[in-house]
Short mmCIF file of C-alpha atoms in Angstrom, two decimals:
data_model
loop_
_atom_site.label_atom_id
_atom_site.label_comp_id
_atom_site.label_asym_id
_atom_site.label_seq_id
_atom_site.Cartn_x
_atom_site.Cartn_y
_atom_site.Cartn_z
CA ASP A 1 1.67 19.62 -23.18
CA ALA A 2 -1.79 19.91 -21.79
CA LYS A 3 -1.89 22.22 -18.79
CA THR A 4 -4.21 22.24 -15.84
CA THR A 5 -5.70 25.06 -13.82
CA GLN A 6 -6.80 24.62 -10.22
CA PRO A 7 -7.87 27.05 -7.50
CA PRO A 8 -4.95 27.63 -5.11
CA SER A 9 -6.93 26.80 -1.99
CA MET A 10 -10.26 25.52 -0.69
CA ASP A 11 -11.86 24.83 2.65
CA CYS A 12 -14.24 22.03 3.52
CA ALA A 13 -16.10 21.10 6.68
CA GLU A 14 -15.31 17.73 8.18
CA GLY A 15 -17.84 15.10 7.12
CA ARG A 16 -18.98 17.05 4.09
CA ALA A 17 -18.11 16.33 0.48
CA ALA A 18 -15.07 18.11 -0.92
CA ASN A 19 -15.35 18.96 -4.62
CA LEU A 20 -12.07 19.98 -6.19
CA PRO A 21 -12.30 21.40 -9.74
CA CYS A 22 -9.71 21.28 -12.49
CA ASN A 23 -9.64 22.80 -15.96
CA HIS A 24 -7.67 21.09 -18.73
CA SER A 25 -9.09 22.66 -21.88
CA THR A 26 -6.14 21.66 -24.12
CA ILE A 27 -6.25 17.96 -23.27
CA SER A 28 -5.70 15.56 -26.16
CA GLY A 29 -7.90 12.62 -26.97
CA ASN A 30 -5.58 9.95 -25.57
CA GLU A 31 -4.46 11.77 -22.45
CA TYR A 32 -5.61 10.63 -19.04
CA VAL A 33 -6.46 12.87 -16.11
CA TYR A 34 -4.69 11.89 -12.90
CA TRP A 35 -5.23 13.11 -9.37
CA TYR A 36 -2.61 12.94 -6.65
CA ARG A 37 -2.42 14.40 -3.21
CA GLN A 38 0.51 15.33 -1.01
CA ILE A 39 0.21 15.41 2.71
CA HIS A 40 2.77 17.59 4.42
CA SER A 41 6.30 16.14 4.41
CA GLN A 42 5.32 13.07 2.40
CA GLY A 43 5.62 12.08 -1.24
CA PRO A 44 2.58 12.51 -3.49
CA GLN A 45 0.01 9.73 -3.31
CA TYR A 46 -2.00 8.44 -6.24
CA ILE A 47 -5.77 8.90 -5.85
CA ILE A 48 -7.53 8.14 -9.11
CA HIS A 49 -7.34 8.55 -12.86
CA GLY A 50 -9.70 8.50 -15.83
CA LEU A 51 -10.01 9.03 -19.56
CA LYS A 52 -13.63 9.71 -20.44
CA ASN A 53 -15.94 7.99 -18.03
CA ASN A 54 -16.53 8.83 -14.43
CA GLU A 55 -14.48 6.73 -12.05
CA THR A 56 -14.84 5.74 -8.42
CA ASN A 57 -12.59 3.93 -6.00
CA GLU A 58 -12.29 3.61 -2.25
CA MET A 59 -10.70 7.03 -1.94
CA ALA A 60 -12.65 9.28 -4.28
CA SER A 61 -14.77 9.82 -7.35
CA LEU A 62 -13.67 11.50 -10.55
CA ILE A 63 -16.18 13.28 -12.74
CA ILE A 64 -14.98 14.23 -16.23
CA THR A 65 -17.12 16.48 -18.40
CA GLU A 66 -18.28 15.16 -21.73
CA ASP A 67 -15.98 17.50 -23.66
CA ARG A 68 -13.13 16.44 -21.31
CA LYS A 69 -12.11 20.04 -20.75
CA SER A 70 -12.60 19.88 -17.02
CA SER A 71 -12.96 17.43 -14.17
CA THR A 72 -13.91 17.33 -10.50
CA LEU A 73 -12.42 15.20 -7.77
CA ILE A 74 -14.94 14.36 -5.07
CA LEU A 75 -14.01 13.22 -1.59
CA PRO A 76 -17.44 12.13 -0.36
CA HIS A 77 -16.89 12.51 3.39
CA ALA A 78 -13.83 14.61 4.06
CA THR A 79 -11.86 14.00 7.25
CA LEU A 80 -9.11 16.03 8.88
CA ARG A 81 -6.61 13.57 7.41
CA ASP A 82 -7.65 14.64 3.92
CA THR A 83 -6.01 18.02 4.48
CA ALA A 84 -3.38 18.09 1.72
CA VAL A 85 -2.34 19.61 -1.58
CA TYR A 86 -4.30 18.01 -4.43
CA TYR A 87 -2.78 17.88 -7.88
CA CYS A 88 -4.70 17.47 -11.11
CA ILE A 89 -2.39 16.26 -13.87
CA VAL A 90 -2.75 15.37 -17.50
CA ARG A 91 -0.40 12.60 -18.45
CA VAL A 92 1.89 13.55 -21.29
CA PHE A 93 3.05 10.74 -23.49
CA HIS A 94 6.71 10.95 -24.39
CA GLY A 95 7.47 9.89 -27.92
CA SER A 96 8.75 6.43 -28.64
CA SER A 97 9.56 5.61 -25.06
CA ASN A 98 5.87 5.95 -24.18
CA THR A 99 6.87 6.85 -20.68
CA GLY A 100 3.94 9.13 -19.96
CA LYS A 101 5.68 11.54 -17.66
CA LEU A 102 3.56 13.57 -15.26
CA ILE A 103 3.88 17.33 -15.12
CA PHE A 104 2.75 18.71 -11.77
CA GLY A 105 1.16 22.13 -11.41
CA GLN A 106 0.73 24.10 -8.19
CA GLY A 107 -2.28 22.13 -7.01
CA THR A 108 -5.10 23.05 -4.63
CA THR A 109 -4.47 23.20 -0.91
CA LEU A 110 -7.52 21.65 0.73
CA GLN A 111 -8.06 22.50 4.37
CA VAL A 112 -10.60 20.30 6.12
CA LYS A 113 -11.93 22.04 9.20
CA PRO A 114 -13.64 20.53 12.26
CA ASP B 1 2.51 -3.35 -0.29
CA VAL B 2 4.34 -1.65 -3.13
CA LYS B 3 7.23 0.54 -2.13
CA VAL B 4 9.65 3.13 -3.33
CA THR B 5 12.45 3.59 -0.84
CA GLN B 6 14.80 6.54 -0.73
CA SER B 7 18.00 5.90 1.15
CA SER B 8 18.02 9.03 3.29
CA ARG B 9 15.27 11.19 4.74
CA TYR B 10 17.58 14.09 5.57
CA LEU B 11 21.01 14.87 4.18
CA VAL B 12 23.43 17.75 4.74
CA LYS B 13 26.32 18.19 2.33
CA ARG B 14 28.97 20.82 1.70
CA THR B 15 29.26 22.92 -1.43
CA GLY B 16 31.36 21.14 -4.04
CA GLU B 17 30.75 17.65 -2.69
CA LYS B 18 29.60 14.84 -4.97
CA VAL B 19 26.23 13.65 -3.71
CA PHE B 20 24.41 10.40 -4.45
CA LEU B 21 20.69 10.03 -3.82
CA GLU B 22 19.52 6.46 -4.06
CA CYS B 23 16.07 5.14 -4.89
CA VAL B 24 14.94 1.51 -4.91
CA GLN B 25 11.55 0.11 -5.94
CA ASP B 26 10.27 -3.41 -5.42
CA MET B 27 7.41 -3.38 -7.92
CA ASP B 28 9.28 -4.44 -11.07
CA HIS B 29 8.39 -1.07 -12.63
CA GLU B 30 10.06 -0.10 -15.87
CA ASN B 31 9.88 3.66 -15.38
CA MET B 32 11.61 5.65 -12.68
CA PHE B 33 11.70 9.41 -12.10
CA TRP B 34 13.49 12.03 -10.06
CA TYR B 35 11.72 15.26 -9.09
CA ARG B 36 12.68 18.15 -6.89
CA GLN B 37 10.15 20.15 -4.96
CA ASP B 38 10.60 23.75 -3.89
CA PRO B 39 8.14 26.17 -2.27
CA GLY B 40 6.25 28.13 -4.90
CA LEU B 41 7.67 26.04 -7.76
CA GLY B 42 5.96 22.73 -7.14
CA LEU B 43 7.41 19.44 -8.37
CA ARG B 44 9.80 19.67 -11.29
CA LEU B 45 11.09 16.71 -13.26
CA ILE B 46 14.88 16.34 -13.29
CA TYR B 47 15.48 13.05 -15.09
CA PHE B 48 13.63 9.87 -15.87
CA SER B 49 14.43 6.40 -17.05
CA TYR B 50 12.20 3.97 -18.94
CA ASP B 51 14.57 1.02 -18.90
CA VAL B 52 17.88 -0.18 -17.52
CA LYS B 53 20.74 2.02 -18.73
CA MET B 54 18.27 4.34 -20.43
CA LYS B 55 17.77 7.91 -19.26
CA GLU B 56 16.15 11.07 -20.51
CA LYS B 57 16.35 14.66 -19.37
CA GLY B 58 13.39 16.21 -17.70
CA ASP B 59 12.72 19.91 -17.34
CA ILE B 60 15.65 20.87 -15.10
CA PRO B 61 18.58 18.45 -15.67
CA GLU B 62 21.39 20.99 -15.30
CA GLY B 63 23.76 20.11 -12.49
CA TYR B 64 22.47 16.56 -12.20
CA SER B 65 23.15 13.16 -13.69
CA VAL B 66 21.56 9.76 -13.15
CA SER B 67 22.45 6.11 -13.21
CA ARG B 68 20.28 3.06 -13.75
CA GLU B 69 22.35 -0.10 -13.77
CA LYS B 70 19.58 -2.32 -12.39
CA LYS B 71 15.87 -2.19 -12.96
CA GLU B 72 15.02 -1.61 -9.32
CA ARG B 73 17.54 1.16 -8.60
CA PHE B 74 17.72 4.72 -9.91
CA SER B 75 20.40 7.04 -8.58
CA LEU B 76 20.52 10.82 -8.79
CA ILE B 77 23.99 12.35 -8.76
CA LEU B 78 24.92 15.91 -7.95
CA GLU B 79 28.41 16.16 -9.44
CA SER B 80 29.35 19.26 -7.43
CA ALA B 81 26.66 20.27 -4.98
CA SER B 82 25.67 23.92 -4.81
CA THR B 83 23.46 25.80 -2.39
CA ASN B 84 20.76 26.25 -5.05
CA GLN B 85 20.33 22.48 -5.05
CA THR B 86 19.01 22.58 -1.51
CA SER B 87 15.59 21.03 -1.97
CA MET B 88 13.27 18.10 -1.36
CA TYR B 89 14.05 15.31 -3.81
CA LEU B 90 11.36 12.82 -4.69
CA CYS B 91 11.76 9.53 -6.53
CA ALA B 92 8.87 7.78 -8.26
CA SER B 93 8.27 4.69 -10.35
CA SER B 94 5.54 3.43 -12.67
CA LEU B 95 4.64 0.67 -15.03
CA ARG B 96 5.30 1.39 -18.67
CA THR B 97 2.38 3.18 -20.27
CA GLY B 98 -0.02 0.98 -22.13
CA ARG B 99 0.22 -1.99 -19.85
CA LEU B 100 -2.85 -3.00 -17.94
CA LEU B 101 -3.22 -2.01 -14.29
CA ASN B 102 -1.31 1.20 -14.85
CA TYR B 103 -2.13 3.14 -11.75
CA GLY B 104 0.26 5.99 -12.22
CA TYR B 105 3.26 6.77 -10.11
CA THR B 106 4.30 5.51 -6.71
CA PHE B 107 6.43 8.03 -4.87
CA GLY B 108 9.02 7.64 -2.17
CA SER B 109 8.91 9.71 1.02
CA GLY B 110 11.54 12.12 -0.22
CA THR B 111 15.05 13.20 0.73
CA ARG B 112 15.47 16.69 2.12
CA LEU B 113 18.91 17.79 1.00
CA THR B 114 20.61 20.83 2.46
CA VAL B 115 23.80 22.09 0.83
CA VAL B 116 25.84 24.40 3.06
#
C-alpha cells in the first residue's frame, strides 16, 4: 500500500493561502491522491482528488508533481472555518472487488489564525 | 444533498453487552465502510462491504462483525462490548471504483461509543 507523509501541524494567517504538502513516493501508476479534512467532532469531508493533472474545485486546488511522488493542497484564501485536520490519502485498490479502500494517516492539523 | 446517517451520536453501553451501530446512506452507493477513530491512532478500517451480503475485513476486525442485508444499510455489531472498544465510530459510503463521478467517500457524523 502506498503510504503518505505529512507534517503534523501548520499555521496559516486568515486570508492567506494555505499550502499543505504531502509525500507519496511509493504511489502506483493507477492510484489516485485524495484529500479530506476533518473539523473537530465531525466526520471527514471530501475535498478533492487527482491522478496526474492539477485539479481545482470550489474548495481547493491540488498540485501533483510530474513524477507523482508528492502533492500540495492549496486553500487559496484560508478562513477560520478551515481550521481542521487535513488528510492526504492514496487510494488502494482491493483486488477483484475493486473497492478502493482509503487508508488514513495522521494528517496535518491546520490552524488558521486571525 | 447526499447523506450518510448514523443512528446515534452518543452511546453508553456496559461491558459484555451486544451493541448495534447503524448506518444508512441515501446515495445508492455500492460500497460502505466502518472506521474507528482514536487519539494518536487516526482512522482505522474495521470492515467494509462492496455489495449486499458481501463483507470484507479491514485492518482491525477483531471483536466486531457486520451485516448488510440491504444496499442502503450497513450495521456494525460488537458481540460483547469491552472497554477497549470505547471510541468514535465513523461510517462511510462510496460509489464502486471505476464508475464515473467517483468523488470518494461520504462520511457520517460519527457515533461516540463509551463502554463502561
